[in-house]
Structures are given as structure tokens and as C-alpha cells.
Coordinates of N, CA and C and ligand atoms in Angstrom, one line a residue:
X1 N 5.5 -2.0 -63.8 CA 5.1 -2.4 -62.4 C 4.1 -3.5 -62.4
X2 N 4.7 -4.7 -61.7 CA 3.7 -5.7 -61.4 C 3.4 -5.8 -60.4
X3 N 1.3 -6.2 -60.3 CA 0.8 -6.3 -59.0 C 0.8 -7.7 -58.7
X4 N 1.9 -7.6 -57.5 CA 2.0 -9.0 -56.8 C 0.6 -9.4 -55.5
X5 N 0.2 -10.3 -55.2 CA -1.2 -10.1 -54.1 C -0.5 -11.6 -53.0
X6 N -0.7 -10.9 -52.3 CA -0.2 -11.6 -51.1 C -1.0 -12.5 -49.8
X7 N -1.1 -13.2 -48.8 CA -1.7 -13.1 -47.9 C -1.6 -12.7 -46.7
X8 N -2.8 -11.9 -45.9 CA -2.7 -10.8 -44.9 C -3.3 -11.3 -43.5
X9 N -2.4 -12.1 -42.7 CA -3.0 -12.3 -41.5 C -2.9 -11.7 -40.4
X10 N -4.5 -11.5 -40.1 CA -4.8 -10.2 -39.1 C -5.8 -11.3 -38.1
X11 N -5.2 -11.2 -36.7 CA -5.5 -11.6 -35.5 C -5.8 -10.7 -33.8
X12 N -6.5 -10.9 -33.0 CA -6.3 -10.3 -32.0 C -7.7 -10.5 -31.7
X13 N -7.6 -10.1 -30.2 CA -8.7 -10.6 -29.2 C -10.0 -9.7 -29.5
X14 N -11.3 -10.2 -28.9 CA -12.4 -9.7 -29.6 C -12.5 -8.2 -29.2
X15 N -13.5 -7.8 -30.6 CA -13.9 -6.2 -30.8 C -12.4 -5.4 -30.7
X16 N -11.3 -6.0 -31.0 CA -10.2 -4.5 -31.2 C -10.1 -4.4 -32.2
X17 N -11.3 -4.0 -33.2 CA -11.3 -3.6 -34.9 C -10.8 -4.5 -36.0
X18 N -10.1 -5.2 -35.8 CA -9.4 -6.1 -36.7 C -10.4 -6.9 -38.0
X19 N -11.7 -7.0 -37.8 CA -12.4 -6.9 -38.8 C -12.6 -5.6 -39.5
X20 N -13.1 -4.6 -38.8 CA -13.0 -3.3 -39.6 C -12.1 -3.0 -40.3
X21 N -10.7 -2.8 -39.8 CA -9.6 -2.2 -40.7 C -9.6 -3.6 -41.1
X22 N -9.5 -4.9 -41.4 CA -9.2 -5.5 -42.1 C -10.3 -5.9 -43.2
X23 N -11.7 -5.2 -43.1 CA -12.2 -5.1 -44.1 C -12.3 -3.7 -45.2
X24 N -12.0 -3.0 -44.5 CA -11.3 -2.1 -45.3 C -9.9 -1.9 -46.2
X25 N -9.1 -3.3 -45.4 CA -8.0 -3.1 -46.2 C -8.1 -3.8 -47.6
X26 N -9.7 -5.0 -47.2 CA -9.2 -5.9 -48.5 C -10.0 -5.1 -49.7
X27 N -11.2 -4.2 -49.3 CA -11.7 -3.3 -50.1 C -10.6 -2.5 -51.2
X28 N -9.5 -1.7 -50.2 CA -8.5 -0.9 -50.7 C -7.6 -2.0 -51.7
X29 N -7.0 -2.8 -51.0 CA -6.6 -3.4 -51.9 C -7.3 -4.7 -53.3
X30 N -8.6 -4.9 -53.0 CA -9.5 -5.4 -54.2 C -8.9 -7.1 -53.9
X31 N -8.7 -7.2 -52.6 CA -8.2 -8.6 -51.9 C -9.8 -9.4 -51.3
X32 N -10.0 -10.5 -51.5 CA -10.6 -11.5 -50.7 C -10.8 -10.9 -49.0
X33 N -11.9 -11.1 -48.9 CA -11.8 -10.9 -47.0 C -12.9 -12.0 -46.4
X34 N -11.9 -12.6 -45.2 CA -12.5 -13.7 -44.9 C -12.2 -13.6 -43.1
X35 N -13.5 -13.1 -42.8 CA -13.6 -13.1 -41.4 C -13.8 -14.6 -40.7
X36 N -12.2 -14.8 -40.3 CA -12.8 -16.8 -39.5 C -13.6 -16.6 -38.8
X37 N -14.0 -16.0 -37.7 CA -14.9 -15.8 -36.4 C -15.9 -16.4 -36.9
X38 N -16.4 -15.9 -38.2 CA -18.3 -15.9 -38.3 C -18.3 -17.8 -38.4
X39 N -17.1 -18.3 -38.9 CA -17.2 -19.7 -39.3 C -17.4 -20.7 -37.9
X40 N -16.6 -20.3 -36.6 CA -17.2 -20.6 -35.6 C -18.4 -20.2 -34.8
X41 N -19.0 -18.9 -35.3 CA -20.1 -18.8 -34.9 C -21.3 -19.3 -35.6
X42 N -20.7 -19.7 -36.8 CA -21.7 -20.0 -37.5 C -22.1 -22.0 -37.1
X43 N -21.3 -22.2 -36.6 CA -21.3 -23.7 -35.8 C -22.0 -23.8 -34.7
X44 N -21.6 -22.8 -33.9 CA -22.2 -22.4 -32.4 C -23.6 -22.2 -32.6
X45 N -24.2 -21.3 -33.6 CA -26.1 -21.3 -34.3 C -26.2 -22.0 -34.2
X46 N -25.4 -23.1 -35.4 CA -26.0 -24.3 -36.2 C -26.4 -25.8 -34.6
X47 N -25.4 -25.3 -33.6 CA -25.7 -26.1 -32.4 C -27.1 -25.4 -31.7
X48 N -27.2 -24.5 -31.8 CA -28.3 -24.1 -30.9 C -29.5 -24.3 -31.3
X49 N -29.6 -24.2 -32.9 CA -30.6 -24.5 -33.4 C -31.2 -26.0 -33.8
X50 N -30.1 -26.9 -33.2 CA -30.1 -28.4 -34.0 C -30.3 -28.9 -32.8
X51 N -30.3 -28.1 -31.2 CA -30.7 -29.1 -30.1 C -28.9 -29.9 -29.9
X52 N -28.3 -29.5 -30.6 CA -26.2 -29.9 -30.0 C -26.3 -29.6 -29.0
X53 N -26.2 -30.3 -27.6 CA -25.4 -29.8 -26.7 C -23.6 -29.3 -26.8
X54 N -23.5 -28.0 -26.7 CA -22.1 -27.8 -26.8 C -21.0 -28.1 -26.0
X55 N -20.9 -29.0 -25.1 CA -20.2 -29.7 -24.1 C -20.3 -30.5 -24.8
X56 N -20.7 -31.2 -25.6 CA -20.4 -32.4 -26.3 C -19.7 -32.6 -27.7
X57 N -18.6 -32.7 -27.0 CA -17.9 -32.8 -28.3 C -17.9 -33.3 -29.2
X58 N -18.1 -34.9 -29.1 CA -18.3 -35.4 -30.3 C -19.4 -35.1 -31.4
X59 N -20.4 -34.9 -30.5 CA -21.6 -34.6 -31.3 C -21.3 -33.1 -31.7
X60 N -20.7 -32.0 -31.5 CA -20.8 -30.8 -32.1 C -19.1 -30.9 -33.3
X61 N -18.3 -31.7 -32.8 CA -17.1 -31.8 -34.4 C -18.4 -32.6 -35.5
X62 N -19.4 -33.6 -35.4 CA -20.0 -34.7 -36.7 C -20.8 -33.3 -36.9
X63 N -21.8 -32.3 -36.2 CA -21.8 -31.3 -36.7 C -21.6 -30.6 -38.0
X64 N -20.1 -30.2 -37.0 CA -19.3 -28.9 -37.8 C -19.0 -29.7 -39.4
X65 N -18.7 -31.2 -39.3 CA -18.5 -31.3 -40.8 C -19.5 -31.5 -41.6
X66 N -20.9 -31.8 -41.1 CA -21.6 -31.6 -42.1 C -22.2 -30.4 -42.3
X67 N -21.9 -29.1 -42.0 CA -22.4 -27.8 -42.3 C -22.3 -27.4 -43.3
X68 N -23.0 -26.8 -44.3 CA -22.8 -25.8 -45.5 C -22.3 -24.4 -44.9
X69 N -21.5 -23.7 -45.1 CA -21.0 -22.1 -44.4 C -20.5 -21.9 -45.5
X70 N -21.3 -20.5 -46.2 CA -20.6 -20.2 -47.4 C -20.7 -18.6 -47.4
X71 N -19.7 -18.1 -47.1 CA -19.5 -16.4 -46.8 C -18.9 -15.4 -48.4
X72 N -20.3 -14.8 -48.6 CA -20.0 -14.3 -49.8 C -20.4 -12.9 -49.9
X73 N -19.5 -12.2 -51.0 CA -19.9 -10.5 -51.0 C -21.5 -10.0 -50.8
X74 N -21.6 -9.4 -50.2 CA -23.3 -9.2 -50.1 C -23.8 -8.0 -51.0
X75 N -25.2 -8.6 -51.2 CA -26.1 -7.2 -52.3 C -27.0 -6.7 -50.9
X76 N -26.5 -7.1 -49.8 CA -28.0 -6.0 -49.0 C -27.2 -5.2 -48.1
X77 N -27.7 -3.8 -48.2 CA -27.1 -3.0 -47.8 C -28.4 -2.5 -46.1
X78 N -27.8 -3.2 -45.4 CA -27.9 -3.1 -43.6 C -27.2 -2.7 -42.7
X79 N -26.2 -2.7 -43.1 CA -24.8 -2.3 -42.4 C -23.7 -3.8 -42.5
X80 N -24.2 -4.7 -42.6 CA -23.5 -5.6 -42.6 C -21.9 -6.1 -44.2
X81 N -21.1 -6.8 -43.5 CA -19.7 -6.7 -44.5 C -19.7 -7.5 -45.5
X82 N -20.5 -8.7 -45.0 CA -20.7 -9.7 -45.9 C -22.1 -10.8 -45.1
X83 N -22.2 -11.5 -46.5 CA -23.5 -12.4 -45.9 C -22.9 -13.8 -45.5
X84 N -23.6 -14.1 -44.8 CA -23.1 -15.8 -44.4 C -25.0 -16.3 -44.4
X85 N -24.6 -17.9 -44.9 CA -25.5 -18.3 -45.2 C -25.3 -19.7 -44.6
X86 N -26.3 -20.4 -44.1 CA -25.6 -21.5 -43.4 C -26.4 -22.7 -43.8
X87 N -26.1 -23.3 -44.5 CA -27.0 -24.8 -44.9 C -28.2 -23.4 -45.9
X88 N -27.6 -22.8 -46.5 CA -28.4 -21.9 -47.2 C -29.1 -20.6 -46.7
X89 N -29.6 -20.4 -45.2 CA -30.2 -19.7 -44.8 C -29.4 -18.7 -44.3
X90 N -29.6 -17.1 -44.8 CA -29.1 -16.2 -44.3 C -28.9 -16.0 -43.1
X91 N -28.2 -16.2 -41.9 CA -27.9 -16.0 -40.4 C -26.9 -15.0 -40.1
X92 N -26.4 -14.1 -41.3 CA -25.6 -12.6 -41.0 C -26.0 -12.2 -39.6
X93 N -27.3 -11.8 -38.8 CA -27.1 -11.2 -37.8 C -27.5 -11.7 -36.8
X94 N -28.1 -13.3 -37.1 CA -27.5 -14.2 -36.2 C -26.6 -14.7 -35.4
X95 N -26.0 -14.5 -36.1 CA -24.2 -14.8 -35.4 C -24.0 -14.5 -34.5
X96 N -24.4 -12.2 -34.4 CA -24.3 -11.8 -33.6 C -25.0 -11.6 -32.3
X97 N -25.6 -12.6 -31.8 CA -26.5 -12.3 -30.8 C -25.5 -13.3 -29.5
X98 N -25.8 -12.5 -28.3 CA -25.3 -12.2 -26.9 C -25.5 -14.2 -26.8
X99 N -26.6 -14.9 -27.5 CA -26.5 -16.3 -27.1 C -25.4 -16.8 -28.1
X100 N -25.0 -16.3 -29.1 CA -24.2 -17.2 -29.6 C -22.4 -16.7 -29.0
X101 N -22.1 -14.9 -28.3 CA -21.2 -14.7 -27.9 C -21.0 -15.5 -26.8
X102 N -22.1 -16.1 -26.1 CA -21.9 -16.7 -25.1 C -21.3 -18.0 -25.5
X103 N -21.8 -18.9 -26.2 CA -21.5 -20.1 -26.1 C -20.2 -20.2 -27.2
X104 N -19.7 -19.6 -28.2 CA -18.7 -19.4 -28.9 C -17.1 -20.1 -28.7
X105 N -17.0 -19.8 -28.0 CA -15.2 -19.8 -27.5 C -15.5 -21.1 -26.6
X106 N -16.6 -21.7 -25.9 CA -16.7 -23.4 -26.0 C -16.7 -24.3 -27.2
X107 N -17.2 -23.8 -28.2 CA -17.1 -24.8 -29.3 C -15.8 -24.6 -30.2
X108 N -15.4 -23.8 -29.9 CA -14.2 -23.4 -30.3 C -12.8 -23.9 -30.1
X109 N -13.0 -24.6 -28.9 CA -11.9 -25.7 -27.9 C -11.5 -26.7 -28.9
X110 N -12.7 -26.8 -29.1 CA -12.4 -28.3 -29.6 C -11.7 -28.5 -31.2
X111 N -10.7 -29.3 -30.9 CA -9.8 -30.1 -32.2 C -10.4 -30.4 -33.6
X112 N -11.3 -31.2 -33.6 CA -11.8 -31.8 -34.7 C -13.1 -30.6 -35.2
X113 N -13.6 -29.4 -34.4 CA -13.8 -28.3 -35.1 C -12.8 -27.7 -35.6
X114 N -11.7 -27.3 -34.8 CA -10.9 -26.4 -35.6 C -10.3 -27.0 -36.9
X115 N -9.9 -28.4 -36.7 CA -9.5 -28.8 -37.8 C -10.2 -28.8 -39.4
X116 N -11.2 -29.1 -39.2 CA -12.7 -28.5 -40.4 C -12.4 -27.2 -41.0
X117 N -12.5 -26.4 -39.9 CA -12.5 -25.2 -39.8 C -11.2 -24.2 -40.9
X118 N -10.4 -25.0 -39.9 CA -8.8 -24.5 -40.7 C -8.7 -24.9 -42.5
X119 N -9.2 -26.4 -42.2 CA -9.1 -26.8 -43.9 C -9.9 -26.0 -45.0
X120 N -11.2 -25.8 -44.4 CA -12.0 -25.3 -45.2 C -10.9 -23.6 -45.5
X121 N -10.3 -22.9 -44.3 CA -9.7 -21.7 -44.3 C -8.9 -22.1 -45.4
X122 N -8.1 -22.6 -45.3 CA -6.7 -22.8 -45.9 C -7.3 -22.7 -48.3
X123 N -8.1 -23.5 -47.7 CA -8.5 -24.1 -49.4 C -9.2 -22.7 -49.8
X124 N -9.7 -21.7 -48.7 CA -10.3 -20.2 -49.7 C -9.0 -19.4 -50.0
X125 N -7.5 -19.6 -49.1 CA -7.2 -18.7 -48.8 C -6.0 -19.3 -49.8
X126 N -6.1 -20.6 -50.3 CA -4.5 -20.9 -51.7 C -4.1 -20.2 -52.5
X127 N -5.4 -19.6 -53.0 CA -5.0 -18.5 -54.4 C -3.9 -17.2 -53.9
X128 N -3.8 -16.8 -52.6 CA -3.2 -15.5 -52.4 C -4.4 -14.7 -52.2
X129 N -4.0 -13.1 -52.1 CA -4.8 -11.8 -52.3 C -6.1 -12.3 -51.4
X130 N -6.1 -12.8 -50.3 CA -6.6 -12.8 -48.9 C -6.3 -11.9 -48.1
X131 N -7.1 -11.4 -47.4 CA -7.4 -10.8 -45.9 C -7.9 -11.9 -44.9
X132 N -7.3 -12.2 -44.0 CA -7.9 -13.4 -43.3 C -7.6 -13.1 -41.9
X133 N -8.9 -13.0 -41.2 CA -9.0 -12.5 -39.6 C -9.3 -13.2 -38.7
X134 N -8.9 -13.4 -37.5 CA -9.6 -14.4 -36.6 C -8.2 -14.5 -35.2
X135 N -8.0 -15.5 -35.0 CA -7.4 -15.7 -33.7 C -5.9 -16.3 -34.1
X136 N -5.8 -17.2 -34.4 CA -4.6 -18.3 -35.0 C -4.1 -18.0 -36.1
X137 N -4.7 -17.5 -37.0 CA -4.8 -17.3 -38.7 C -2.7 -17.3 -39.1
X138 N -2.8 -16.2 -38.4 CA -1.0 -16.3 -38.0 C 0.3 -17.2 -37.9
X139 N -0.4 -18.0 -36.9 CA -0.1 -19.0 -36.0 C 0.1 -20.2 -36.6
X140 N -1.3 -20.5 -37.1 CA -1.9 -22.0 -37.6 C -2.2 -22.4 -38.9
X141 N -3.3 -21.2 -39.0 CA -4.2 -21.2 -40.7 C -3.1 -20.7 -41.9
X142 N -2.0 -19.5 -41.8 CA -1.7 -19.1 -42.6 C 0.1 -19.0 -41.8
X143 N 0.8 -19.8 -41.6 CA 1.7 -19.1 -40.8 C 3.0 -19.0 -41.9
X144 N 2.7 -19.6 -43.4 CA 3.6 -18.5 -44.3 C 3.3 -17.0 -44.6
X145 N 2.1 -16.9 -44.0 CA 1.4 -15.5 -44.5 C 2.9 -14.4 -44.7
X146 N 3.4 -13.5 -45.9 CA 4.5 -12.5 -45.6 C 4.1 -11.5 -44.4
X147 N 2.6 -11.2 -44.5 CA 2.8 -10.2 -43.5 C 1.6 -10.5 -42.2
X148 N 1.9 -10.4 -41.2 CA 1.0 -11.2 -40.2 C 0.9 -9.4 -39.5
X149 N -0.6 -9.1 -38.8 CA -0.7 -8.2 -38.2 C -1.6 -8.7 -36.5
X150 N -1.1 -7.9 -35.5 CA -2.3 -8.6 -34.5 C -2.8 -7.2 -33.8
X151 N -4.0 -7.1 -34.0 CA -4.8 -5.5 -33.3 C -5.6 -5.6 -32.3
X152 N -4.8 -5.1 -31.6 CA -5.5 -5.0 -29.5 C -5.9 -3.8 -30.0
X153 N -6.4 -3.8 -28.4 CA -7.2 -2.0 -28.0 C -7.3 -2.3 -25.9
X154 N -7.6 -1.5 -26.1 CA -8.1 -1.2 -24.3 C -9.2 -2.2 -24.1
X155 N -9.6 -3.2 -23.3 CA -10.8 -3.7 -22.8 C -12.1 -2.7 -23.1
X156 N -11.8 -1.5 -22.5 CA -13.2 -0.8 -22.1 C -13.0 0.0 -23.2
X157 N -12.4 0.2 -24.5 CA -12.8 0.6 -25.8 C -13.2 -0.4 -26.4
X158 N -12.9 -1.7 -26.8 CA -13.5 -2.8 -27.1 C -14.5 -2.9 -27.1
X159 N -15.1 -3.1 -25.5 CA -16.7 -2.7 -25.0 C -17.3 -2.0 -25.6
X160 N -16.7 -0.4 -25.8 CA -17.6 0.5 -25.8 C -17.9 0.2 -27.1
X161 N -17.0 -0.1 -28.1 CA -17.2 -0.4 -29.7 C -18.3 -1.1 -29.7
X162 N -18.3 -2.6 -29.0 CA -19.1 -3.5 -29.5 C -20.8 -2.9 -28.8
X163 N -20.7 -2.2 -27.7 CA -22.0 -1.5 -27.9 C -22.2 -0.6 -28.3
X164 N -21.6 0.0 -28.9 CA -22.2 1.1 -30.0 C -22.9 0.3 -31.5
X165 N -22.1 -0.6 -31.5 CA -22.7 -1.2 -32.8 C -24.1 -2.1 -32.8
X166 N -23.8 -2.4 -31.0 CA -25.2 -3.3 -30.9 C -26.2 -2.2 -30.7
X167 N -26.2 -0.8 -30.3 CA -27.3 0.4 -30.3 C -27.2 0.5 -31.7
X168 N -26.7 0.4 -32.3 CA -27.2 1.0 -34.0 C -28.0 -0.4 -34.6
X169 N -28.0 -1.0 -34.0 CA -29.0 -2.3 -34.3 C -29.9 -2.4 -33.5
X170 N -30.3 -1.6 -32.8 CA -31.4 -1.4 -31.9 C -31.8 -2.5 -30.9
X171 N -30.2 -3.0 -30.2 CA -30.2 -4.2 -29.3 C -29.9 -3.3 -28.1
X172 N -30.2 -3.6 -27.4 CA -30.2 -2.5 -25.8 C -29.0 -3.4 -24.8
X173 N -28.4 -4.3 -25.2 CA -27.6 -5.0 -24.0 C -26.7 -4.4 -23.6
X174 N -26.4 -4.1 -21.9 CA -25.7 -3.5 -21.6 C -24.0 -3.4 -21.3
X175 N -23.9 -2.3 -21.2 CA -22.0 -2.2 -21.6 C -21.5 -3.1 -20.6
X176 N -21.8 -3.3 -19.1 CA -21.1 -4.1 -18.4 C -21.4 -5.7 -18.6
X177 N -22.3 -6.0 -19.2 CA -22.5 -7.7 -20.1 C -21.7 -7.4 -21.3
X178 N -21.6 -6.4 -22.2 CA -20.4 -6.8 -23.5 C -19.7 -6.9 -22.9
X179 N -18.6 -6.1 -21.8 CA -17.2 -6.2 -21.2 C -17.3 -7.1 -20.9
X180 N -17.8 -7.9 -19.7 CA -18.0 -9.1 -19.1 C -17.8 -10.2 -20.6
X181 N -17.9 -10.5 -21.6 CA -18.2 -11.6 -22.6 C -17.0 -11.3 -23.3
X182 N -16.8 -10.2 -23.5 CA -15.0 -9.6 -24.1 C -14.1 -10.2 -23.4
X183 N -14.5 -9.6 -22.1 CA -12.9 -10.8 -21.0 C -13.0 -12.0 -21.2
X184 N -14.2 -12.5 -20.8 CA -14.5 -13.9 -20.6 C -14.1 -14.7 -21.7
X185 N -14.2 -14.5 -23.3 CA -13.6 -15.3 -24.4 C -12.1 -14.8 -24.6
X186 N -11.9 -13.7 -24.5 CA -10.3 -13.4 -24.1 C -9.4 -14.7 -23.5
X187 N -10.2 -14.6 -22.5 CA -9.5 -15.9 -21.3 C -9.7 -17.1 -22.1
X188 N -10.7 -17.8 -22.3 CA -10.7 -18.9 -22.8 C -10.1 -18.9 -24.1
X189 N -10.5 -17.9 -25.2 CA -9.1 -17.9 -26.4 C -7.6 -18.0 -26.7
X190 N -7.4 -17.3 -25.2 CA -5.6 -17.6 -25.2 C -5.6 -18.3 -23.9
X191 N -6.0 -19.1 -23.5 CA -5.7 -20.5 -22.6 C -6.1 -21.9 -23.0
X192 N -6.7 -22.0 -24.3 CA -7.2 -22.9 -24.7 C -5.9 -24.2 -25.5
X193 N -6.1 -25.2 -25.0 CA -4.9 -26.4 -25.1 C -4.8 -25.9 -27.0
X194 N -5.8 -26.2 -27.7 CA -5.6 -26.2 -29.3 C -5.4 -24.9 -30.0
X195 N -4.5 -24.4 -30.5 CA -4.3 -23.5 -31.7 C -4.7 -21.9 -30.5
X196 N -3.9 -21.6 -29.1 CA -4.8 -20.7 -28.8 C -4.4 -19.3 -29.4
X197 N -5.4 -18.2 -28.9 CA -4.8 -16.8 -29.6 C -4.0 -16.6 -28.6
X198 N -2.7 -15.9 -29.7 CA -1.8 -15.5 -29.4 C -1.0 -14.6 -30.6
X199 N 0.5 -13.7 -30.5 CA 0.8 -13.5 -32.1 C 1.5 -14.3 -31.9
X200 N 1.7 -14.2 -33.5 CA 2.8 -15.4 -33.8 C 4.6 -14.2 -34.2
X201 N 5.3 -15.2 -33.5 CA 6.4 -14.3 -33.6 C 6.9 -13.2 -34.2
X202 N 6.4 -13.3 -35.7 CA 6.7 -12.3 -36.4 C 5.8 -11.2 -36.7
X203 N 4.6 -11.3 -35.8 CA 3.0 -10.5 -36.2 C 3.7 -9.4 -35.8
X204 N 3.2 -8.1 -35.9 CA 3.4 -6.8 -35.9 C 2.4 -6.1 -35.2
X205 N 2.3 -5.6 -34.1 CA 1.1 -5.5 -33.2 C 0.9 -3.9 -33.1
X206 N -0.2 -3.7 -33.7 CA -1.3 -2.4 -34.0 C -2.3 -2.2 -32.6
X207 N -2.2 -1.2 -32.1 CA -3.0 -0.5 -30.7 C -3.7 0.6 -31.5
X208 N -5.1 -0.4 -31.5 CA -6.5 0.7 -31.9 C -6.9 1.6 -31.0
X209 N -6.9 1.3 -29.7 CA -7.3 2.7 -28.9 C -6.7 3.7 -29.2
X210 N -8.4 4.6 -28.9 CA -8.4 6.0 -29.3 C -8.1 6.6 -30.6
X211 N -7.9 5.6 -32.0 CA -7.8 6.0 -32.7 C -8.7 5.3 -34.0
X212 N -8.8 6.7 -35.2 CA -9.7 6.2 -36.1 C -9.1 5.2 -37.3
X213 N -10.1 4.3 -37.7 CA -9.7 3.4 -38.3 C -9.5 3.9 -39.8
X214 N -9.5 5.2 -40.4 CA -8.7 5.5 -41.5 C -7.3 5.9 -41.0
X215 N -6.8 6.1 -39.9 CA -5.2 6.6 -39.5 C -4.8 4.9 -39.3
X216 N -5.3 4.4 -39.1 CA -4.8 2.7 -38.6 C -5.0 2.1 -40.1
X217 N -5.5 2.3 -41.2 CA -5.6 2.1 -42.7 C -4.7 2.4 -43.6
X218 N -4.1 3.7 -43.0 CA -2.8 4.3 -43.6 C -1.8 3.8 -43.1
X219 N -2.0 3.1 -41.6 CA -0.3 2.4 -41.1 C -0.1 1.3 -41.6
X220 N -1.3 0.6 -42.1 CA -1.1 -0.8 -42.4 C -1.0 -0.8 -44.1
X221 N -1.1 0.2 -44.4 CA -1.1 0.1 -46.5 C 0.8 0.4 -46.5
X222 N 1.2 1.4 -45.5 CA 2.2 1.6 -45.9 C 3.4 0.4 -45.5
X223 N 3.0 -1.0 -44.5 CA 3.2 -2.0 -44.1 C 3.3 -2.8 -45.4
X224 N 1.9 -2.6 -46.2 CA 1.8 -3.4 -47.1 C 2.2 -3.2 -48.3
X225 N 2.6 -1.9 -48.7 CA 3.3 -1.5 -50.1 C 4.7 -2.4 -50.8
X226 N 5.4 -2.6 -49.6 CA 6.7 -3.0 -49.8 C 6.1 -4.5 -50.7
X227 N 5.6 -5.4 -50.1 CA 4.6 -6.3 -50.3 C 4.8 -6.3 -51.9
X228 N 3.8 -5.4 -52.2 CA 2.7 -5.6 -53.0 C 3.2 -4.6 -54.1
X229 N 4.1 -3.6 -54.4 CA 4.9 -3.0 -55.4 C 5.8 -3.6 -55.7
X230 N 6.0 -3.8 -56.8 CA 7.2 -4.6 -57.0 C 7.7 -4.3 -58.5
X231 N 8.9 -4.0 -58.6 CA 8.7 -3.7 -60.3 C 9.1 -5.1 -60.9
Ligands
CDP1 O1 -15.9 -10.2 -33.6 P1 -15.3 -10.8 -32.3 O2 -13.8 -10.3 -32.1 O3 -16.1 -10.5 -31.1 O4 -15.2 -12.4 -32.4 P2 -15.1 -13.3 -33.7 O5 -13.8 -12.9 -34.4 O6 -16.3 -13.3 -34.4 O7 -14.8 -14.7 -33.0 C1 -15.8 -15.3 -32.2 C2 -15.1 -16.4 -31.4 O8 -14.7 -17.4 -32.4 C3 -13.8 -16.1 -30.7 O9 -14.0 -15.6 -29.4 C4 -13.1 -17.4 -30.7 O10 -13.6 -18.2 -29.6 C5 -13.5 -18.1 -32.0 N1 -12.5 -18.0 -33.0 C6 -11.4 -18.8 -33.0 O11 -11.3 -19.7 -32.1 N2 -10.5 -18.8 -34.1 C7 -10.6 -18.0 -35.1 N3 -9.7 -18.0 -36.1 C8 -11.7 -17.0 -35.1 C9 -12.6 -17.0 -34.1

């Protein structure tokens, strides 16, 4: 038996797990995992902190290409999946703050980010034996990928996910501002003119509500055996 490694694109709108089970899948299978999201959020900082107005597009694409983003296995055990480091500086839980969900899915619009964005994807993701999550990944970034997955959930499980995680981090923002920021990039990610979220024809679409993400770990290994056994 030879182990063949493949690439795994997993998409879908924010907080319906798709990082979790997809970072558990690349664990299980000892695959690469490369959450795109943090790469646009990590642009969206790098504007807030640099004085970028993010309505300006020119000035936030000359930005995005001169950034360092370099997302690698982590040694610190916080809860977090991996470190991102940005022009060197650890910003892991930077990313996640209510100012950068806000402004996110604006810089995201734009062309000459995504295009940075995708290239830099594409050149981690050559070798195979990727996990690769985000919006388009499907669609754009990977769309030989063999197996494409896309994972909804309920709006107000989404919500309640993303605040439960922001209370174990001892951020107090409330459930009806996470819902409210969930729809709100919802909308702008699948109406947006460039690359928007959507599946891509062939994706295979997984509904996380109400359920635990080791029973959704078991649907998707047995998706991916055919794959990846091979004599
Ligand atoms: O974790 P969550 O689902 O809340 O969001 P994320 O995956 O970190 O993505 C944050 C934002 O980045 C999304 O709302 C999109 O605007 C943008 N994004 C994108 O445009 N394309 C991707 N491949 C990944 C994220």
C-alpha cells in the first residue's frame, strides 16, 4: 500500500467550523494546514496599524505586497492552531479582534489583494498533502483540488460558536454583535465582483449544526480514504 497525499479544499461562510474540522483533518492525516482567512486578516492589521485607509485601494494592494505573513506550526500552547507572524511580529490573536472582523471582507474586495494573496496560496499549496480553508480555495486557489468540501451551519450556531470562543478568551463581546458581523461578511463575501464565496460545482457540502466535530471528522476521513489508499 502506497500513501498517496492529495489536496483538500475546504470553504464556507464564517464560524461554520471549517477551520476546526479542517484542522483536525490535517493533524489526522499529517497534511499541511493552511487557514487563508488569517492571510487577509493579517493585511487588514497590517492596515490598521500602518495608518492604510482601507477604502483605498491602491494604497492597501502596494501594502499587501510588501508584507512578510508567514504561518507556521506553533510551540505555544494558548489554545491557538498555529502562529502567524507578520513582518515578524507574532499577531495570532490579533487577527482576532471585533476591529479587524469588522474591516476584513472590505479589503478583501479587492483584485490586486486577492491576487498576492492566491499566488502566495498556490506556491504553499504545489507540493500536495494540503488542507487549505477559506472562501474561494475551491473555486480559484485550488480548483484541481480532487476533493473540495464546503461547511455551513445555522447563523445562530455560528454566533453562538464564535462566542463561546471569544468567552474562553476572556473577551466579553456580545452574541448579537458576533451574529450581526457573521451576516454582515456573509453578504459581502458572496456578492463580491472578485473570486466571491460560493461552492464550486463539485464541493460536497457538510451541515455542522448541532453536531460534534469528531462525527463530522469521521464523514470527511471516510470521503477521503478513497483518495488517499491506494494500492
Ligand atoms: O474564521 P472566520 O470564518 O470568521 O473568517 P476567516 O476564514 O478568518 O476569514 C476572514 C475574512 O477573510 C472573510 O470574511 C473574507 O472576507 C476573507 N477571506 C477571503 O476573502 N478569502 C479567503 N480565501 C479567506 C478569507
Amino acid at each position: 500500500m502506497t500513501k498517496t497525499t492529495i489536496t483538500i479544499a475546504i470553504d464556507g461562510p464564517a464560524a461554520s467550523g471549517k477551520t476546526t474540522v479542517g484542522f483536525m483533518l490535517a493533524n489526522h492525516l499529517h497534511y499541511l494546514f493552511l487557514d487563508t482567512g488569517c492571510m487577509y486578516r493579517a493585511v487588514t492589521l497590517a492596515a490598521m496599524q500602518q495608518a492604510v485607509d482601507v477604502q483605498n485601494e491602491a494604497a492597501v494592494v502596494a501594502l499587501t505586497r510588501r508584507l512578510t505573513i508567514d504561518i507556521r506550526p506553533t510551540d505555544v500552547y494558548d489554545g491557538r492552531m498555529y502562529t502567524v507572524l507578520l513582518d515578524g511580529r507574532d499577531v495570532t490573536w490579533a487577527l482576532r479582534s471585533t476591529e479587524v472582523d469588522a474591516q476584513v471582507s472590505q479589503v478583501s474586495l479587492y483584485k490586486g489583494v486577492r491576487e498576492e494573496m492566491v499566488r502566495r496560496q498556490r506556491a504553499i499549496g504545489a507540493e500536495g498533502g494540503v488542507i487549505m480553508v477559506g472562501r474561494d480555495i475551491g473555486t480559484v486557489v485550488m480548483p484541481d483540488a480532487p476533493l473540495k468540501l464546503y461547511i455551513i451551519a445555522s447563523p445562530a450556531e455560528r454566533a453562538r460558536r464564535r462566542w463561546l470562543e471569544r468567552q474562553q478568551r476572556g473577551d466579553t463581546v456580545a452574541y448579537e454583535t458576533i451574529l450581526a458581523d457573521v451576516l454582515r461578511r456573509d453578504a459581502i463575501d458572496s456578492g463580491r465582483e472578485h473570486s466571491p464565496m460560493r461552492p464550486a460545482g463539485d464541493a460536497i457540502i457538510i451541515d455542522t449544526t448541532a453536531r460534534l466535530p469528531e462525527t463530522i471528522l469521521e464523514e470527511i476521513l471516510a470521503l477521503v480514504r478513497p483518495f488517499v489508499d491506494r494500492d
